[in-house]
Tab-separated table of N, CA and C in Angstrom:
chain	number	residue	atom	x	y	z
A	24	MET	N	8.431	12.875	-8.110
A	24	MET	CA	7.692	11.680	-7.713
A	24	MET	C	6.408	12.089	-7.003
A	25	SER	N	5.354	11.384	-7.255
A	25	SER	CA	4.049	11.689	-6.675
A	25	SER	C	4.011	11.315	-5.195
A	26	ASP	N	3.208	12.053	-4.448
A	26	ASP	CA	3.053	11.763	-3.019
A	26	ASP	C	2.030	10.671	-2.772
A	27	THR	N	1.267	10.340	-3.789
A	27	THR	CA	0.215	9.353	-3.576
A	27	THR	C	0.782	7.948	-3.642
A	28	LYS	N	0.303	7.113	-2.736
A	28	LYS	CA	0.729	5.718	-2.702
A	28	LYS	C	-0.010	4.949	-3.781
A	29	PRO	N	0.657	3.988	-4.402
A	29	PRO	CA	-0.080	3.124	-5.323
A	29	PRO	C	-1.095	2.285	-4.538
A	30	THR	N	-2.220	2.026	-5.155
A	30	THR	CA	-3.263	1.198	-4.551
A	30	THR	C	-3.368	-0.089	-5.342
A	31	VAL	N	-3.314	-1.210	-4.627
A	31	VAL	CA	-3.393	-2.519	-5.263
A	31	VAL	C	-4.628	-3.235	-4.734
A	32	LEU	N	-5.428	-3.768	-5.654
A	32	LEU	CA	-6.619	-4.532	-5.297
A	32	LEU	C	-6.417	-5.975	-5.738
A	33	PHE	N	-6.527	-6.904	-4.782
A	33	PHE	CA	-6.451	-8.336	-5.083
A	33	PHE	C	-7.877	-8.880	-5.118
A	34	VAL	N	-8.206	-9.597	-6.197
A	34	VAL	CA	-9.564	-10.103	-6.352
A	34	VAL	C	-9.543	-11.593	-6.655
A	35	CYS	N	-10.318	-12.363	-5.885
A	35	CYS	CA	-10.592	-13.757	-6.237
A	35	CYS	C	-12.076	-13.998	-5.955
A	36	VAL	N	-12.541	-15.182	-6.156
A	36	VAL	CA	-13.985	-15.413	-6.038
A	36	VAL	C	-14.457	-15.233	-4.597
A	37	HIS	N	-13.836	-15.948	-3.663
A	37	HIS	CA	-14.353	-15.964	-2.296
A	37	HIS	C	-13.666	-14.973	-1.358
A	38	ASN	N	-12.554	-14.376	-1.783
A	38	ASN	CA	-11.800	-13.440	-0.941
A	38	ASN	C	-11.493	-14.071	0.412
A	39	ALA	N	-11.148	-15.355	0.381
A	39	ALA	CA	-10.935	-16.078	1.623
A	39	ALA	C	-9.570	-16.755	1.691
A	40	GLY	N	-8.855	-16.835	0.562
A	40	GLY	CA	-7.585	-17.546	0.542
A	40	GLY	C	-6.508	-16.779	-0.182
A	41	ARG	N	-6.472	-16.945	-1.517
A	41	ARG	CA	-5.391	-16.346	-2.303
A	41	ARG	C	-5.306	-14.834	-2.154
A	42	SER	N	-6.431	-14.141	-2.315
A	42	SER	CA	-6.386	-12.677	-2.255
A	42	SER	C	-6.034	-12.192	-0.854
A	43	GLN	N	-6.476	-12.914	0.165
A	43	GLN	CA	-6.140	-12.520	1.540
A	43	GLN	C	-4.652	-12.753	1.826
A	44	MET	N	-4.113	-13.860	1.318
A	44	MET	CA	-2.673	-14.107	1.508
A	44	MET	C	-1.859	-13.060	0.756
A	45	ALA	N	-2.274	-12.734	-0.463
A	45	ALA	CA	-1.560	-11.722	-1.246
A	45	ALA	C	-1.592	-10.367	-0.541
A	46	ALA	N	-2.764	-9.991	-0.034
A	46	ALA	CA	-2.884	-8.719	0.678
A	46	ALA	C	-2.011	-8.728	1.932
A	47	GLY	N	-1.990	-9.854	2.624
A	47	GLY	CA	-1.157	-9.974	3.817
A	47	GLY	C	0.324	-9.814	3.498
A	48	TRP	N	0.771	-10.469	2.437
A	48	TRP	CA	2.171	-10.355	2.018
A	48	TRP	C	2.509	-8.916	1.637
A	49	LEU	N	1.619	-8.284	0.853
A	49	LEU	CA	1.931	-6.926	0.398
A	49	LEU	C	1.985	-5.957	1.575
A	50	ARG	N	1.031	-6.075	2.501
A	50	ARG	CA	1.080	-5.219	3.704
A	50	ARG	C	2.380	-5.438	4.469
A	51	HIS	N	2.769	-6.701	4.583
A	51	HIS	CA	3.969	-7.058	5.341
A	51	HIS	C	5.240	-6.525	4.673
A	52	LEU	N	5.330	-6.684	3.357
A	52	LEU	CA	6.562	-6.333	2.640
A	52	LEU	C	6.647	-4.850	2.269
A	53	ALA	N	5.510	-4.195	2.076
A	53	ALA	CA	5.517	-2.794	1.637
A	53	ALA	C	5.319	-1.815	2.789
A	54	GLY	N	4.869	-2.319	3.930
A	54	GLY	CA	4.587	-1.407	5.033
A	54	GLY	C	3.502	-0.436	4.625
A	55	ASP	N	3.738	0.848	4.881
A	55	ASP	CA	2.714	1.844	4.550
A	55	ASP	C	2.950	2.504	3.190
A	56	LYS	N	3.817	1.913	2.361
A	56	LYS	CA	4.137	2.526	1.061
A	56	LYS	C	3.093	2.226	-0.018
A	57	VAL	N	2.243	1.234	0.244
A	57	VAL	CA	1.230	0.837	-0.732
A	57	VAL	C	-0.101	0.680	0.004
A	58	GLU	N	-1.185	1.140	-0.619
A	58	GLU	CA	-2.509	0.880	-0.062
A	58	GLU	C	-2.980	-0.454	-0.612
A	59	VAL	N	-3.413	-1.333	0.288
A	59	VAL	CA	-3.750	-2.701	-0.082
A	59	VAL	C	-5.241	-2.946	0.144
A	60	ARG	N	-5.888	-3.501	-0.871
A	60	ARG	CA	-7.297	-3.872	-0.757
A	60	ARG	C	-7.462	-5.282	-1.289
A	61	SER	N	-8.487	-5.971	-0.801
A	61	SER	CA	-8.826	-7.266	-1.400
A	61	SER	C	-10.340	-7.411	-1.380
A	62	ALA	N	-10.832	-8.197	-2.328
A	62	ALA	CA	-12.273	-8.389	-2.450
A	62	ALA	C	-12.552	-9.666	-3.224
A	63	GLY	N	-13.817	-10.077	-3.171
A	63	GLY	CA	-14.226	-11.270	-3.897
A	63	GLY	C	-15.499	-11.029	-4.674
A	64	SER	N	-15.650	-11.736	-5.778
A	64	SER	CA	-16.869	-11.589	-6.572
A	64	SER	C	-18.046	-12.283	-5.884
A	65	ALA	N	-17.754	-13.315	-5.080
A	65	ALA	CA	-18.779	-14.003	-4.283
A	65	ALA	C	-18.131	-14.345	-2.943
A	66	PRO	N	-17.964	-13.348	-2.056
A	66	PRO	CA	-17.168	-13.557	-0.848
A	66	PRO	C	-17.718	-14.643	0.079
A	67	ALA	N	-16.786	-15.367	0.675
A	67	ALA	CA	-17.136	-16.380	1.668
A	67	ALA	C	-17.500	-15.677	2.983
A	68	GLU	N	-17.936	-16.459	3.945
A	68	GLU	CA	-18.268	-15.866	5.245
A	68	GLU	C	-17.024	-15.649	6.095
A	69	THR	N	-16.029	-16.517	5.944
A	69	THR	CA	-14.821	-16.405	6.753
A	69	THR	C	-13.600	-16.716	5.891
A	70	ILE	N	-12.443	-16.319	6.392
A	70	ILE	CA	-11.192	-16.627	5.708
A	70	ILE	C	-10.875	-18.114	5.885
A	71	ASN	N	-10.273	-18.690	4.869
A	71	ASN	CA	-9.857	-20.088	4.883
A	71	ASN	C	-8.877	-20.314	6.043
A	72	PRO	N	-9.210	-21.223	6.982
A	72	PRO	CA	-8.330	-21.452	8.138
A	72	PRO	C	-6.930	-21.941	7.752
A	73	ALA	N	-6.823	-22.695	6.648
A	73	ALA	CA	-5.504	-23.162	6.204
A	73	ALA	C	-4.670	-21.984	5.708
A	74	ALA	N	-5.303	-20.994	5.070
A	74	ALA	CA	-4.584	-19.793	4.634
A	74	ALA	C	-4.111	-18.999	5.844
A	75	VAL	N	-4.971	-18.880	6.847
A	75	VAL	CA	-4.598	-18.180	8.083
A	75	VAL	C	-3.392	-18.862	8.729
A	76	GLU	N	-3.444	-20.186	8.821
A	76	GLU	CA	-2.356	-20.946	9.450
A	76	GLU	C	-1.064	-20.837	8.639
A	77	ALA	N	-1.157	-20.956	7.318
A	77	ALA	CA	0.039	-20.866	6.467
A	77	ALA	C	0.704	-19.499	6.624
A	78	MET	N	-0.084	-18.447	6.721
A	78	MET	CA	0.483	-17.103	6.894
A	78	MET	C	1.043	-16.926	8.299
A	79	ARG	N	0.369	-17.507	9.297
A	79	ARG	CA	0.865	-17.420	10.674
A	79	ARG	C	2.265	-18.045	10.774
A	80	GLU	N	2.486	-19.114	10.012
A	80	GLU	CA	3.785	-19.788	10.042
A	80	GLU	C	4.929	-18.880	9.604
A	81	VAL	N	4.621	-17.860	8.796
A	81	VAL	CA	5.662	-16.925	8.344
A	81	VAL	C	5.542	-15.583	9.068
A	82	GLY	N	4.795	-15.583	10.173
A	82	GLY	CA	4.731	-14.398	11.017
A	82	GLY	C	3.780	-13.310	10.545
A	83	ILE	N	2.806	-13.666	9.698
A	83	ILE	CA	1.840	-12.679	9.205
A	83	ILE	C	0.446	-13.085	9.679
A	84	ASP	N	-0.191	-12.181	10.403
A	84	ASP	CA	-1.508	-12.443	10.971
A	84	ASP	C	-2.585	-11.845	10.064
A	85	ILE	N	-3.417	-12.695	9.480
A	85	ILE	CA	-4.518	-12.189	8.647
A	85	ILE	C	-5.868	-12.486	9.297
A	86	THR	N	-5.860	-12.810	10.586
A	86	THR	CA	-7.119	-13.165	11.256
A	86	THR	C	-8.074	-11.990	11.370
A	87	ASP	N	-7.569	-10.755	11.256
A	87	ASP	CA	-8.456	-9.596	11.376
A	87	ASP	C	-9.109	-9.210	10.051
A	88	GLN	N	-8.818	-9.940	8.986
A	88	GLN	CA	-9.379	-9.620	7.676
A	88	GLN	C	-10.716	-10.338	7.485
A	89	THR	N	-11.599	-9.707	6.748
A	89	THR	CA	-12.922	-10.269	6.490
A	89	THR	C	-13.161	-10.301	4.982
A	90	PRO	N	-13.653	-11.416	4.452
A	90	PRO	CA	-13.994	-11.429	3.032
A	90	PRO	C	-14.960	-10.290	2.697
A	91	THR	N	-14.657	-9.587	1.612
A	91	THR	CA	-15.378	-8.377	1.238
A	91	THR	C	-15.897	-8.510	-0.193
A	92	LYS	N	-17.070	-7.983	-0.426
A	92	LYS	CA	-17.667	-7.996	-1.769
A	92	LYS	C	-16.946	-6.989	-2.659
A	93	LEU	N	-16.589	-7.429	-3.842
A	93	LEU	CA	-15.958	-6.549	-4.823
A	93	LEU	C	-16.942	-5.453	-5.224
A	94	THR	N	-16.496	-4.202	-5.166
A	94	THR	CA	-17.344	-3.091	-5.605
A	94	THR	C	-16.700	-2.398	-6.794
A	95	TRP	N	-17.541	-1.765	-7.569
A	95	TRP	CA	-17.098	-1.003	-8.728
A	95	TRP	C	-16.114	0.070	-8.282
A	96	ASP	N	-16.452	0.788	-7.195
A	96	ASP	CA	-15.601	1.886	-6.713
A	96	ASP	C	-14.225	1.402	-6.286
A	97	ALA	N	-14.172	0.272	-5.574
A	97	ALA	CA	-12.871	-0.248	-5.124
A	97	ALA	C	-11.975	-0.524	-6.324
A	98	ALA	N	-12.548	-1.087	-7.376
A	98	ALA	CA	-11.761	-1.374	-8.573
A	98	ALA	C	-11.366	-0.079	-9.278
A	99	LYS	N	-12.311	0.843	-9.396
A	99	LYS	CA	-12.068	2.099	-10.108
A	99	LYS	C	-10.961	2.914	-9.435
A	100	GLU	N	-10.896	2.846	-8.105
A	100	GLU	CA	-9.939	3.655	-7.351
A	100	GLU	C	-8.578	2.985	-7.177
A	101	SER	N	-8.399	1.803	-7.732
A	101	SER	CA	-7.136	1.087	-7.574
A	101	SER	C	-6.242	1.308	-8.787
A	102	ASP	N	-4.934	1.375	-8.547
A	102	ASP	CA	-3.968	1.541	-9.627
A	102	ASP	C	-3.662	0.216	-10.308
A	103	ALA	N	-3.595	-0.836	-9.515
A	103	ALA	CA	-3.293	-2.167	-10.044
A	103	ALA	C	-4.354	-3.132	-9.535
A	104	ILE	N	-4.840	-3.967	-10.417
A	104	ILE	CA	-5.841	-4.962	-10.052
A	104	ILE	C	-5.267	-6.334	-10.390
A	105	ILE	N	-5.112	-7.141	-9.344
A	105	ILE	CA	-4.554	-8.480	-9.506
A	105	ILE	C	-5.693	-9.464	-9.308
A	106	THR	N	-6.030	-10.213	-10.361
A	106	THR	CA	-7.115	-11.179	-10.255
A	106	THR	C	-6.545	-12.581	-10.102
A	107	MET	N	-7.310	-13.411	-9.421
A	107	MET	CA	-6.895	-14.782	-9.151
A	107	MET	C	-8.090	-15.692	-9.362
A	108	GLY	N	-8.450	-15.868	-10.604
A	108	GLY	CA	-9.522	-16.808	-10.904
A	108	GLY	C	-10.919	-16.283	-10.661
A	109	CYS	N	-11.156	-14.981	-10.826
A	109	CYS	CA	-12.533	-14.500	-10.643
A	109	CYS	C	-13.257	-14.389	-11.971
A	110	GLY	N	-12.578	-14.686	-13.049
A	110	GLY	CA	-13.226	-14.766	-14.354
A	110	GLY	C	-13.910	-13.480	-14.782
A	111	ASP	N	-15.094	-13.624	-15.350
A	111	ASP	CA	-15.804	-12.484	-15.916
A	111	ASP	C	-16.355	-11.547	-14.858
A	112	ALA	N	-16.325	-11.939	-13.593
A	112	ALA	CA	-16.873	-11.085	-12.537
A	112	ALA	C	-15.982	-9.887	-12.246
A	113	CYS	N	-14.744	-9.911	-12.722
A	113	CYS	CA	-13.825	-8.811	-12.438
A	113	CYS	C	-14.057	-7.664	-13.410
A	114	PRO	N	-14.306	-6.462	-12.888
A	114	PRO	CA	-14.511	-5.328	-13.787
A	114	PRO	C	-13.207	-4.920	-14.461
A	115	VAL	N	-13.319	-4.361	-15.640
A	115	VAL	CA	-12.148	-3.899	-16.372
A	115	VAL	C	-12.278	-2.391	-16.584
A	116	PHE	N	-11.247	-1.666	-16.200
A	116	PHE	CA	-11.221	-0.220	-16.386
A	116	PHE	C	-10.041	0.146	-17.256
A	117	PRO	N	-10.241	1.008	-18.248
A	117	PRO	CA	-9.128	1.434	-19.083
A	117	PRO	C	-8.062	2.133	-18.242
A	118	GLY	N	-6.805	1.913	-18.588
A	118	GLY	CA	-5.721	2.618	-17.921
A	118	GLY	C	-5.253	2.003	-16.618
A	119	LYS	N	-5.846	0.898	-16.218
A	119	LYS	CA	-5.410	0.221	-14.990
A	119	LYS	C	-4.393	-0.853	-15.352
A	120	ARG	N	-3.545	-1.134	-14.400
A	120	ARG	CA	-2.629	-2.254	-14.574
A	120	ARG	C	-3.357	-3.517	-14.132
A	121	TYR	N	-3.394	-4.507	-15.008
A	121	TYR	CA	-4.046	-5.776	-14.690
A	121	TYR	C	-3.042	-6.905	-14.751
A	122	GLU	N	-3.155	-7.798	-13.794
A	122	GLU	CA	-2.420	-9.059	-13.864
A	122	GLU	C	-3.386	-10.136	-13.429
A	123	ASP	N	-3.371	-11.255	-14.120
A	123	ASP	CA	-4.170	-12.400	-13.700
A	123	ASP	C	-3.196	-13.479	-13.263
A	124	TRP	N	-3.196	-13.749	-11.975
A	124	TRP	CA	-2.281	-14.750	-11.428
A	124	TRP	C	-2.980	-16.094	-11.405
A	125	LYS	N	-2.413	-17.047	-12.144
A	125	LYS	CA	-2.959	-18.398	-12.158
A	125	LYS	C	-2.398	-19.119	-10.933
A	126	LEU	N	-3.228	-19.221	-9.923
A	126	LEU	CA	-2.820	-19.871	-8.680
A	126	LEU	C	-3.840	-20.939	-8.321
A	127	GLU	N	-3.369	-22.015	-7.739
A	127	GLU	CA	-4.274	-23.053	-7.294
A	127	GLU	C	-5.182	-22.486	-6.199
A	128	ASP	N	-6.428	-22.889	-6.205
A	128	ASP	CA	-7.379	-22.429	-5.193
A	128	ASP	C	-7.163	-23.243	-3.912
A	129	PRO	N	-6.887	-22.559	-2.783
A	129	PRO	CA	-6.648	-23.295	-1.545
A	129	PRO	C	-7.919	-23.794	-0.857
A	130	ALA	N	-9.085	-23.487	-1.392
A	130	ALA	CA	-10.341	-23.886	-0.750
A	130	ALA	C	-10.378	-25.397	-0.527
A	131	GLY	N	-10.694	-25.800	0.683
A	131	GLY	CA	-10.839	-27.209	1.008
A	131	GLY	C	-9.537	-27.967	1.163
A	132	LYS	N	-8.409	-27.282	1.069
A	132	LYS	CA	-7.107	-27.943	1.194
A	132	LYS	C	-6.536	-27.727	2.594
A	133	GLY	N	-5.688	-28.632	3.000
A	133	GLY	CA	-5.004	-28.495	4.280
A	133	GLY	C	-3.803	-27.571	4.151
A	134	VAL	N	-3.234	-27.232	5.296
A	134	VAL	CA	-2.132	-26.270	5.306
A	134	VAL	C	-0.931	-26.768	4.497
A	135	ASP	N	-0.700	-28.082	4.439
A	135	ASP	CA	0.421	-28.610	3.649
A	135	ASP	C	0.275	-28.254	2.173
A	136	SER	N	-0.957	-28.237	1.680
A	136	SER	CA	-1.204	-27.885	0.283
A	136	SER	C	-1.223	-26.377	0.062
A	137	VAL	N	-1.470	-25.626	1.120
A	137	VAL	CA	-1.565	-24.166	0.997
A	137	VAL	C	-0.181	-23.507	1.043
A	138	ARG	N	0.780	-24.125	1.715
A	138	ARG	CA	2.126	-23.524	1.823
A	138	ARG	C	2.742	-23.177	0.470
A	139	PRO	N	2.731	-24.107	-0.523
A	139	PRO	CA	3.333	-23.747	-1.815
A	139	PRO	C	2.601	-22.591	-2.501
A	140	ILE	N	1.291	-22.496	-2.318
A	140	ILE	CA	0.521	-21.376	-2.886
A	140	ILE	C	0.967	-20.082	-2.207
A	141	ARG	N	1.084	-20.132	-0.879
A	141	ARG	CA	1.558	-18.976	-0.107
A	141	ARG	C	2.919	-18.513	-0.608
A	142	ASP	N	3.827	-19.454	-0.827
A	142	ASP	CA	5.186	-19.103	-1.232
A	142	ASP	C	5.227	-18.556	-2.658
A	143	GLU	N	4.369	-19.091	-3.534
A	143	GLU	CA	4.305	-18.566	-4.898
A	143	GLU	C	3.750	-17.144	-4.876
A	144	ILE	N	2.761	-16.905	-4.033
A	144	ILE	CA	2.199	-15.552	-3.905
A	144	ILE	C	3.272	-14.584	-3.428
A	145	LYS	N	4.080	-14.997	-2.455
A	145	LYS	CA	5.143	-14.112	-1.953
A	145	LYS	C	6.091	-13.726	-3.086
A	146	ALA	N	6.499	-14.694	-3.892
A	146	ALA	CA	7.420	-14.414	-5.005
A	146	ALA	C	6.804	-13.411	-5.977
A	147	ARG	N	5.522	-13.574	-6.264
A	147	ARG	CA	4.845	-12.652	-7.184
A	147	ARG	C	4.714	-11.261	-6.560
A	148	ILE	N	4.464	-11.210	-5.261
A	148	ILE	CA	4.352	-9.914	-4.570
A	148	ILE	C	5.688	-9.181	-4.621
A	149	GLU	N	6.782	-9.905	-4.442
A	149	GLU	CA	8.110	-9.268	-4.482
A	149	GLU	C	8.370	-8.644	-5.854
A	150	VAL	N	7.979	-9.327	-6.931
A	150	VAL	CA	8.142	-8.778	-8.286
A	150	VAL	C	7.240	-7.551	-8.466
A	151	LEU	N	5.996	-7.661	-8.031
A	151	LEU	CA	5.041	-6.553	-8.132
A	151	LEU	C	5.556	-5.338	-7.376
A	152	LEU	N	6.054	-5.557	-6.196
A	152	LEU	CA	6.549	-4.465	-5.352
A	152	LEU	C	7.740	-3.772	-5.979
A	153	ALA	N	8.650	-4.538	-6.559
A	153	ALA	CA	9.814	-3.953	-7.207
A	153	ALA	C	9.389	-3.059	-8.368
A	154	ASP	N	8.294	-3.434	-9.013
A	154	ASP	CA	7.755	-2.674	-10.119
A	154	ASP	C	7.000	-1.421	-9.651
A	155	LEU	N	6.224	-1.575	-8.575
A	155	LEU	CA	5.433	-0.451	-8.055
A	155	LEU	C	6.290	0.601	-7.362
A	156	LEU	N	7.309	0.132	-6.653
A	156	LEU	CA	8.149	1.040	-5.869
A	156	LEU	C	9.612	0.873	-6.292
A	157	PRO	N	9.969	1.397	-7.462
A	157	PRO	CA	11.357	1.257	-7.906
A	157	PRO	C	12.295	1.914	-6.892
A	158	ALA	N	13.451	1.344	-6.734
A	158	ALA	CA	14.431	1.893	-5.785
A	158	ALA	C	14.746	3.343	-6.177
A	159	THR	N	14.789	4.190	-5.171
A	159	THR	CA	15.056	5.615	-5.447
A	159	THR	C	16.479	5.967	-5.089
């Protein structure tokens, strides 16, 4: 088995909601076994407050995260790239694992509407994690 940790990059347009929640879940569930990155094709200035609140409700603090511009290098250096509605702005590299998660955009929604998105992301992260880190 390789000593290198898998690297997962979550990409959405604003890097303020879905990708930040996904990164938060993966950090929480994988600990230090996976390197987690997130970025946006057109990053917002701040994280969606409803996403922050929805994650806080499950004990995950994402307030220290900042929306980040997607770079070619970040994508190139990642093993798995999970896109969430960034369309043609997401770079494609041969040999990478790609998944496009169709998730509702939490932008402009209240925390009641963001909770189901948060929970769907958690379920997808659990499947991804089982695949990335098979039981040894």
